[in-house]
């Protein structure tokens, strides 16, 4: 039978896995430990010779059901979930890298990931930050001890798009692990496996959950990376198919050492949210395209950062790579327009951080999430005091247009 479509596969995966009473959802299993029928069984499960459950910090049936969905979504071999996206990124790099290794990272990064990479440098891992919109910059940064390249698909807040396919070719040619944070696009719009990524990170707190009611993170092994060429795999984890060694080590070292396990209640919320990912993104990306074009024509606005506009520097690249242009954009108000007045006048949009929610969320970035880094670094990143980041939701477009129209009028 032909493989099911993206949404069909997610919708039916619990039921087809077999759930008692014909339940359509995997139940929320709250036990933190699991009994075994015999001493031989408990020994076999703990030694990895038999599938089974040990302790819920490492494995839980509700979380496993979500991991299966994520593997389907990313067309991956296996997935490991974590309490947050940051936990997934931390556990992945802490379990795979060691002192003396070198990491090449995009310089356009989620702020907390940037902070983590600075922490890694305190532990003897060298990190080079490069402009990843051009693979030549990544190529120039590679060294003999480079173990991994880390990029995001679309960056925050100015929506730069990484040269994803060319960087993937480069990593393949050099046998370097390619880690792609797919949070901003999500697996319905883009599968990093198609550009040779070995590991894919998703923050489930954003588009995949979508409803802003549960935190979560995940790393998916795509199967394209040959872990035989990776020197940091612990000997005892080199069991079974070599395509799985990386995720095995992330589960056995990363998840166990950090203890940043996803709760079964959150896994349930995220799994229900994931069912409508494609529908929500169809709506939010269409709303975002309409708004980006509308903002571009407004006299109060100096610049609009959105990949769906032909003026975006990587517009053509985005069209090639992604199913849609996403729903995150930033606008830069002209200096004569009062940014705080504009924000205070918004009646519908929510003044808050976060993105990928069903509701439209707006935030003045220089005064909040990018305040700590200082004015000089903000200027390098193209952020001004009038830059407002927006994560466009699934509201009725007429209501969004009316809210922005009246707020711009109030701020003039
Ligand atoms: C939010 C975000 C993360 C971190 O996810 P949390 O679930 O909030 O920890 C990582 N990467 C990107 C690109 C994000 O937007």
PDB file of N, CA and C in Angstrom, residues 172-240:
ATOM      1  N   UNK A 172      27.784  16.268   3.805  1.00  0.00           N
ATOM      2  CA  UNK A 172      27.889  14.902   3.287  1.00  0.00           C
ATOM      3  C   UNK A 172      29.283  14.663   2.720  1.00  0.00           C
ATOM      4  N   UNK A 173      29.791  15.646   1.990  1.00  0.00           N
ATOM      5  CA  UNK A 173      31.109  15.496   1.369  1.00  0.00           C
ATOM      6  C   UNK A 173      32.217  15.377   2.418  1.00  0.00           C
ATOM      7  N   UNK A 174      32.035  16.023   3.576  1.00  0.00           N
ATOM      8  CA  UNK A 174      33.065  16.007   4.621  1.00  0.00           C
ATOM      9  C   UNK A 174      32.762  15.011   5.742  1.00  0.00           C
ATOM     10  N   UNK A 175      31.659  14.277   5.639  1.00  0.00           N
ATOM     11  CA  UNK A 175      31.294  13.321   6.695  1.00  0.00           C
ATOM     12  C   UNK A 175      31.001  13.982   8.027  1.00  0.00           C
ATOM     13  N   UNK A 176      30.490  15.230   7.966  1.00  0.00           N
ATOM     14  CA  UNK A 176      30.197  15.983   9.195  1.00  0.00           C
ATOM     15  C   UNK A 176      28.690  15.863   9.496  1.00  0.00           C
ATOM     16  N   UNK A 177      28.369  15.690  10.761  1.00  0.00           N
ATOM     17  CA  UNK A 177      26.967  15.603  11.183  1.00  0.00           C
ATOM     18  C   UNK A 177      26.260  16.939  10.927  1.00  0.00           C
ATOM     19  N   UNK A 178      25.073  16.874  10.315  1.00  0.00           N
ATOM     20  CA  UNK A 178      24.296  18.079   9.997  1.00  0.00           C
ATOM     21  C   UNK A 178      23.045  18.073  10.869  1.00  0.00           C
ATOM     22  N   UNK A 179      22.939  19.068  11.748  1.00  0.00           N
ATOM     23  CA  UNK A 179      21.797  19.165  12.660  1.00  0.00           C
ATOM     24  C   UNK A 179      20.958  20.377  12.248  1.00  0.00           C
ATOM     25  N   UNK A 180      19.686  20.146  11.940  1.00  0.00           N
ATOM     26  CA  UNK A 180      18.813  21.246  11.514  1.00  0.00           C
ATOM     27  C   UNK A 180      17.683  21.422  12.525  1.00  0.00           C
ATOM     28  N   UNK A 181      17.561  22.638  13.053  1.00  0.00           N
ATOM     29  CA  UNK A 181      16.443  22.995  13.928  1.00  0.00           C
ATOM     30  C   UNK A 181      15.290  23.426  13.020  1.00  0.00           C
ATOM     31  N   UNK A 182      14.259  22.567  12.964  1.00  0.00           N
ATOM     32  CA  UNK A 182      13.139  22.754  12.025  1.00  0.00           C
ATOM     33  C   UNK A 182      11.948  23.467  12.665  1.00  0.00           C
ATOM     34  N   UNK A 183      12.155  24.021  13.864  1.00  0.00           N
ATOM     35  CA  UNK A 183      11.040  24.606  14.618  1.00  0.00           C
ATOM     36  C   UNK A 183      10.262  25.647  13.823  1.00  0.00           C
ATOM     37  N   UNK A 184      10.975  26.523  13.105  1.00  0.00           N
ATOM     38  CA  UNK A 184      10.301  27.650  12.457  1.00  0.00           C
ATOM     39  C   UNK A 184       9.492  27.237  11.232  1.00  0.00           C
ATOM     40  N   UNK A 185       9.844  26.131  10.612  1.00  0.00           N
ATOM     41  CA  UNK A 185       9.081  25.677   9.455  1.00  0.00           C
ATOM     42  C   UNK A 185       8.133  24.546   9.852  1.00  0.00           C
ATOM     43  N   UNK A 186       8.663  23.566  10.596  1.00  0.00           N
ATOM     44  CA  UNK A 186       7.865  22.395  10.957  1.00  0.00           C
ATOM     45  C   UNK A 186       7.851  21.394   9.819  1.00  0.00           C
ATOM     46  N   UNK A 187       7.622  20.110  10.157  1.00  0.00           N
ATOM     47  CA  UNK A 187       7.781  19.039   9.159  1.00  0.00           C
ATOM     48  C   UNK A 187       6.745  19.020   8.048  1.00  0.00           C
ATOM     49  N   UNK A 188       5.641  19.723   8.186  1.00  0.00           N
ATOM     50  CA  UNK A 188       4.683  19.743   7.074  1.00  0.00           C
ATOM     51  C   UNK A 188       5.193  20.660   5.962  1.00  0.00           C
ATOM     52  N   UNK A 189       5.845  21.744   6.361  1.00  0.00           N
ATOM     53  CA  UNK A 189       6.357  22.675   5.352  1.00  0.00           C
ATOM     54  C   UNK A 189       7.690  22.215   4.787  1.00  0.00           C
ATOM     55  N   UNK A 190       8.495  21.547   5.635  1.00  0.00           N
ATOM     56  CA  UNK A 190       9.861  21.211   5.229  1.00  0.00           C
ATOM     57  C   UNK A 190      10.382  20.024   6.020  1.00  0.00           C
ATOM     58  N   UNK A 191      10.993  19.065   5.297  1.00  0.00           N
ATOM     59  CA  UNK A 191      11.634  17.943   5.971  1.00  0.00           C
ATOM     60  C   UNK A 191      13.143  18.051   5.768  1.00  0.00           C
ATOM     61  N   UNK A 192      13.893  18.357   6.833  1.00  0.00           N
ATOM     62  CA  UNK A 192      15.351  18.506   6.697  1.00  0.00           C
ATOM     63  C   UNK A 192      16.060  17.265   6.156  1.00  0.00           C
ATOM     64  N   UNK A 193      15.412  16.093   6.272  1.00  0.00           N
ATOM     65  CA  UNK A 193      16.004  14.882   5.693  1.00  0.00           C
ATOM     66  C   UNK A 193      16.251  15.068   4.188  1.00  0.00           C
ATOM     67  N   UNK A 194      15.405  15.858   3.523  1.00  0.00           N
ATOM     68  CA  UNK A 194      15.542  16.052   2.076  1.00  0.00           C
ATOM     69  C   UNK A 194      16.793  16.852   1.712  1.00  0.00           C
ATOM     70  N   UNK A 195      17.400  17.519   2.698  1.00  0.00           N
ATOM     71  CA  UNK A 195      18.656  18.228   2.429  1.00  0.00           C
ATOM     72  C   UNK A 195      19.811  17.576   3.189  1.00  0.00           C
ATOM     73  N   UNK A 196      19.615  16.265   3.529  1.00  0.00           N
ATOM     74  CA  UNK A 196      20.732  15.499   4.086  1.00  0.00           C
ATOM     75  C   UNK A 196      20.983  15.702   5.574  1.00  0.00           C
ATOM     76  N   UNK A 197      20.034  16.278   6.314  1.00  0.00           N
ATOM     77  CA  UNK A 197      20.251  16.445   7.755  1.00  0.00           C
ATOM     78  C   UNK A 197      20.255  15.078   8.419  1.00  0.00           C
ATOM     79  N   UNK A 198      21.199  14.857   9.329  1.00  0.00           N
ATOM     80  CA  UNK A 198      21.252  13.601  10.071  1.00  0.00           C
ATOM     81  C   UNK A 198      20.318  13.625  11.268  1.00  0.00           C
ATOM     82  N   UNK A 199      20.267  14.779  11.937  1.00  0.00           N
ATOM     83  CA  UNK A 199      19.382  14.946  13.086  1.00  0.00           C
ATOM     84  C   UNK A 199      18.509  16.172  12.873  1.00  0.00           C
ATOM     85  N   UNK A 200      17.243  16.055  13.256  1.00  0.00           N
ATOM     86  CA  UNK A 200      16.302  17.168  13.135  1.00  0.00           C
ATOM     87  C   UNK A 200      15.767  17.484  14.526  1.00  0.00           C
ATOM     88  N   UNK A 201      15.846  18.766  14.888  1.00  0.00           N
ATOM     89  CA  UNK A 201      15.317  19.232  16.169  1.00  0.00           C
ATOM     90  C   UNK A 201      13.977  19.910  15.910  1.00  0.00           C
ATOM     91  N   UNK A 202      13.009  19.668  16.775  1.00  0.00           N
ATOM     92  CA  UNK A 202      11.765  20.444  16.748  1.00  0.00           C
ATOM     93  C   UNK A 202      11.415  20.868  18.168  1.00  0.00           C
ATOM     94  N   UNK A 203      11.122  22.151  18.363  1.00  0.00           N
ATOM     95  CA  UNK A 203      10.457  22.559  19.600  1.00  0.00           C
ATOM     96  C   UNK A 203       8.984  22.267  19.362  1.00  0.00           C
ATOM     97  N   UNK A 204       8.406  21.424  20.206  1.00  0.00           N
ATOM     98  CA  UNK A 204       6.993  21.056  20.046  1.00  0.00           C
ATOM     99  C   UNK A 204       6.090  22.115  20.651  1.00  0.00           C
ATOM    100  N   UNK A 205       6.712  23.034  21.427  1.00  0.00           N
ATOM    101  CA  UNK A 205       5.958  24.100  22.095  1.00  0.00           C
ATOM    102  C   UNK A 205       5.371  25.081  21.089  1.00  0.00           C
ATOM    103  N   UNK A 206       5.896  25.107  19.886  1.00  0.00           N
ATOM    104  CA  UNK A 206       5.509  26.115  18.893  1.00  0.00           C
ATOM    105  C   UNK A 206       4.425  25.567  17.964  1.00  0.00           C
ATOM    106  N   UNK A 207       4.725  25.413  16.667  1.00  0.00           N
ATOM    107  CA  UNK A 207       3.674  25.063  15.696  1.00  0.00           C
ATOM    108  C   UNK A 207       3.101  23.660  15.913  1.00  0.00           C
ATOM    109  N   UNK A 208       3.928  22.701  16.302  1.00  0.00           N
ATOM    110  CA  UNK A 208       3.449  21.306  16.363  1.00  0.00           C
ATOM    111  C   UNK A 208       2.359  21.162  17.427  1.00  0.00           C
ATOM    112  N   UNK A 209       2.595  21.729  18.622  1.00  0.00           N
ATOM    113  CA  UNK A 209       1.531  21.754  19.632  1.00  0.00           C
ATOM    114  C   UNK A 209       0.464  22.761  19.214  1.00  0.00           C
ATOM    115  N   UNK A 210       0.911  23.966  18.919  1.00  0.00           N
ATOM    116  CA  UNK A 210       0.059  24.986  18.306  1.00  0.00           C
ATOM    117  C   UNK A 210      -0.904  25.716  19.214  1.00  0.00           C
ATOM    118  N   UNK A 211      -1.296  25.067  20.311  1.00  0.00           N
ATOM    119  CA  UNK A 211      -2.341  25.662  21.139  1.00  0.00           C
ATOM    120  C   UNK A 211      -1.787  26.396  22.354  1.00  0.00           C
ATOM    121  N   UNK A 212      -0.461  26.463  22.472  1.00  0.00           N
ATOM    122  CA  UNK A 212       0.149  27.218  23.563  1.00  0.00           C
ATOM    123  C   UNK A 212      -0.186  26.649  24.938  1.00  0.00           C
ATOM    124  N   UNK A 213      -0.383  25.325  25.021  1.00  0.00           N
ATOM    125  CA  UNK A 213      -0.754  24.739  26.316  1.00  0.00           C
ATOM    126  C   UNK A 213       0.194  23.635  26.783  1.00  0.00           C
ATOM    127  N   UNK A 214       1.302  23.413  26.083  1.00  0.00           N
ATOM    128  CA  UNK A 214       2.261  22.397  26.525  1.00  0.00           C
ATOM    129  C   UNK A 214       3.638  22.658  25.926  1.00  0.00           C
ATOM    130  N   UNK A 215       4.672  22.511  26.767  1.00  0.00           N
ATOM    131  CA  UNK A 215       6.053  22.615  26.291  1.00  0.00           C
ATOM    132  C   UNK A 215       6.542  21.234  25.870  1.00  0.00           C
ATOM    133  N   UNK A 216       7.448  21.200  24.911  1.00  0.00           N
ATOM    134  CA  UNK A 216       8.052  19.922  24.527  1.00  0.00           C
ATOM    135  C   UNK A 216       9.109  20.132  23.462  1.00  0.00           C
ATOM    136  N   UNK A 217       9.979  19.146  23.308  1.00  0.00           N
ATOM    137  CA  UNK A 217      11.016  19.202  22.278  1.00  0.00           C
ATOM    138  C   UNK A 217      11.301  17.804  21.766  1.00  0.00           C
ATOM    139  N   UNK A 218      11.952  17.714  20.620  1.00  0.00           N
ATOM    140  CA  UNK A 218      12.234  16.399  20.044  1.00  0.00           C
ATOM    141  C   UNK A 218      13.460  16.449  19.162  1.00  0.00           C
ATOM    142  N   UNK A 219      14.149  15.306  19.104  1.00  0.00           N
ATOM    143  CA  UNK A 219      15.205  15.135  18.104  1.00  0.00           C
ATOM    144  C   UNK A 219      14.890  13.856  17.338  1.00  0.00           C
ATOM    145  N   UNK A 220      14.960  13.950  16.025  1.00  0.00           N
ATOM    146  CA  UNK A 220      14.651  12.814  15.148  1.00  0.00           C
ATOM    147  C   UNK A 220      15.896  12.410  14.372  1.00  0.00           C
ATOM    148  N   UNK A 221      16.145  11.102  14.355  1.00  0.00           N
ATOM    149  CA  UNK A 221      17.246  10.539  13.549  1.00  0.00           C
ATOM    150  C   UNK A 221      16.672  10.240  12.156  1.00  0.00           C
ATOM    151  N   UNK A 222      17.269  10.843  11.127  1.00  0.00           N
ATOM    152  CA  UNK A 222      16.702  10.636   9.786  1.00  0.00           C
ATOM    153  C   UNK A 222      17.221   9.362   9.123  1.00  0.00           C
ATOM    154  N   UNK A 223      18.394   8.890   9.556  1.00  0.00           N
ATOM    155  CA  UNK A 223      18.976   7.692   8.943  1.00  0.00           C
ATOM    156  C   UNK A 223      19.962   8.002   7.831  1.00  0.00           C
ATOM    157  N   UNK A 224      20.182   9.278   7.512  1.00  0.00           N
ATOM    158  CA  UNK A 224      21.107   9.581   6.407  1.00  0.00           C
ATOM    159  C   UNK A 224      22.568   9.683   6.860  1.00  0.00           C
ATOM    160  N   UNK A 225      22.806   9.786   8.178  1.00  0.00           N
ATOM    161  CA  UNK A 225      24.192   9.958   8.634  1.00  0.00           C
ATOM    162  C   UNK A 225      24.803   8.615   9.020  1.00  0.00           C
ATOM    163  N   UNK A 226      26.058   8.407   8.593  1.00  0.00           N
ATOM    164  CA  UNK A 226      26.766   7.171   8.923  1.00  0.00           C
ATOM    165  C   UNK A 226      27.567   7.384  10.209  1.00  0.00           C
ATOM    166  N   UNK A 227      27.046   6.860  11.324  1.00  0.00           N
ATOM    167  CA  UNK A 227      27.681   7.088  12.628  1.00  0.00           C
ATOM    168  C   UNK A 227      29.010   6.344  12.750  1.00  0.00           C
ATOM    169  N   UNK A 228      29.323   5.433  11.805  1.00  0.00           N
ATOM    170  CA  UNK A 228      30.642   4.795  11.799  1.00  0.00           C
ATOM    171  C   UNK A 228      31.749   5.830  11.685  1.00  0.00           C
ATOM    172  N   UNK A 229      31.436   6.959  11.015  1.00  0.00           N
ATOM    173  CA  UNK A 229      32.464   7.975  10.801  1.00  0.00           C
ATOM    174  C   UNK A 229      32.505   9.005  11.935  1.00  0.00           C
ATOM    175  N   UNK A 230      31.679   8.783  12.983  1.00  0.00           N
ATOM    176  CA  UNK A 230      31.604   9.756  14.084  1.00  0.00           C
ATOM    177  C   UNK A 230      32.392   9.208  15.270  1.00  0.00           C
ATOM    178  N   UNK A 231      33.455   9.913  15.691  1.00  0.00           N
ATOM    179  CA  UNK A 231      34.366   9.308  16.675  1.00  0.00           C
ATOM    180  C   UNK A 231      33.843   9.266  18.111  1.00  0.00           C
ATOM    181  N   UNK A 232      32.726   9.963  18.414  1.00  0.00           N
ATOM    182  CA  UNK A 232      32.311  10.069  19.824  1.00  0.00           C
ATOM    183  C   UNK A 232      31.239   9.075  20.255  1.00  0.00           C
ATOM    184  N   UNK A 233      30.968   8.049  19.458  1.00  0.00           N
ATOM    185  CA  UNK A 233      29.966   7.071  19.897  1.00  0.00           C
ATOM    186  C   UNK A 233      30.629   6.100  20.877  1.00  0.00           C
ATOM    187  N   UNK A 234      30.023   5.968  22.040  1.00  0.00           N
ATOM    188  CA  UNK A 234      30.544   5.085  23.087  1.00  0.00           C
ATOM    189  C   UNK A 234      30.463   3.631  22.600  1.00  0.00           C
ATOM    190  N   UNK A 235      31.547   2.863  22.818  1.00  0.00           N
ATOM    191  CA  UNK A 235      31.641   1.484  22.284  1.00  0.00           C
ATOM    192  C   UNK A 235      30.394   0.652  22.572  1.00  0.00           C
ATOM    193  N   UNK A 236      29.892   0.726  23.800  1.00  0.00           N
ATOM    194  CA  UNK A 236      28.781  -0.155  24.173  1.00  0.00           C
ATOM    195  C   UNK A 236      27.455   0.247  23.504  1.00  0.00           C
ATOM    196  N   UNK A 237      27.410   1.439  22.883  1.00  0.00           N
ATOM    197  CA  UNK A 237      26.185   1.849  22.178  1.00  0.00           C
ATOM    198  C   UNK A 237      26.243   1.510  20.687  1.00  0.00           C
ATOM    199  N   UNK A 238      27.374   0.925  20.266  1.00  0.00           N
ATOM    200  CA  UNK A 238      27.495   0.551  18.848  1.00  0.00           C
ATOM    201  C   UNK A 238      26.855  -0.811  18.626  1.00  0.00           C
ATOM    202  N   UNK A 239      25.561  -0.898  18.937  1.00  0.00           N
ATOM    203  CA  UNK A 239      24.856  -2.162  18.734  1.00  0.00           C
ATOM    204  C   UNK A 239      23.745  -1.920  17.721  1.00  0.00           C
ATOM    205  N   UNK A 240      23.438  -2.941  16.965  1.00  0.00           N
ATOM    206  CA  UNK A 240      22.361  -2.824  15.966  1.00  0.00           C
ATOM    207  C   UNK A 240      22.819  -1.968  14.802  1.00  0.00           C
TER     208      UNK A 240
END
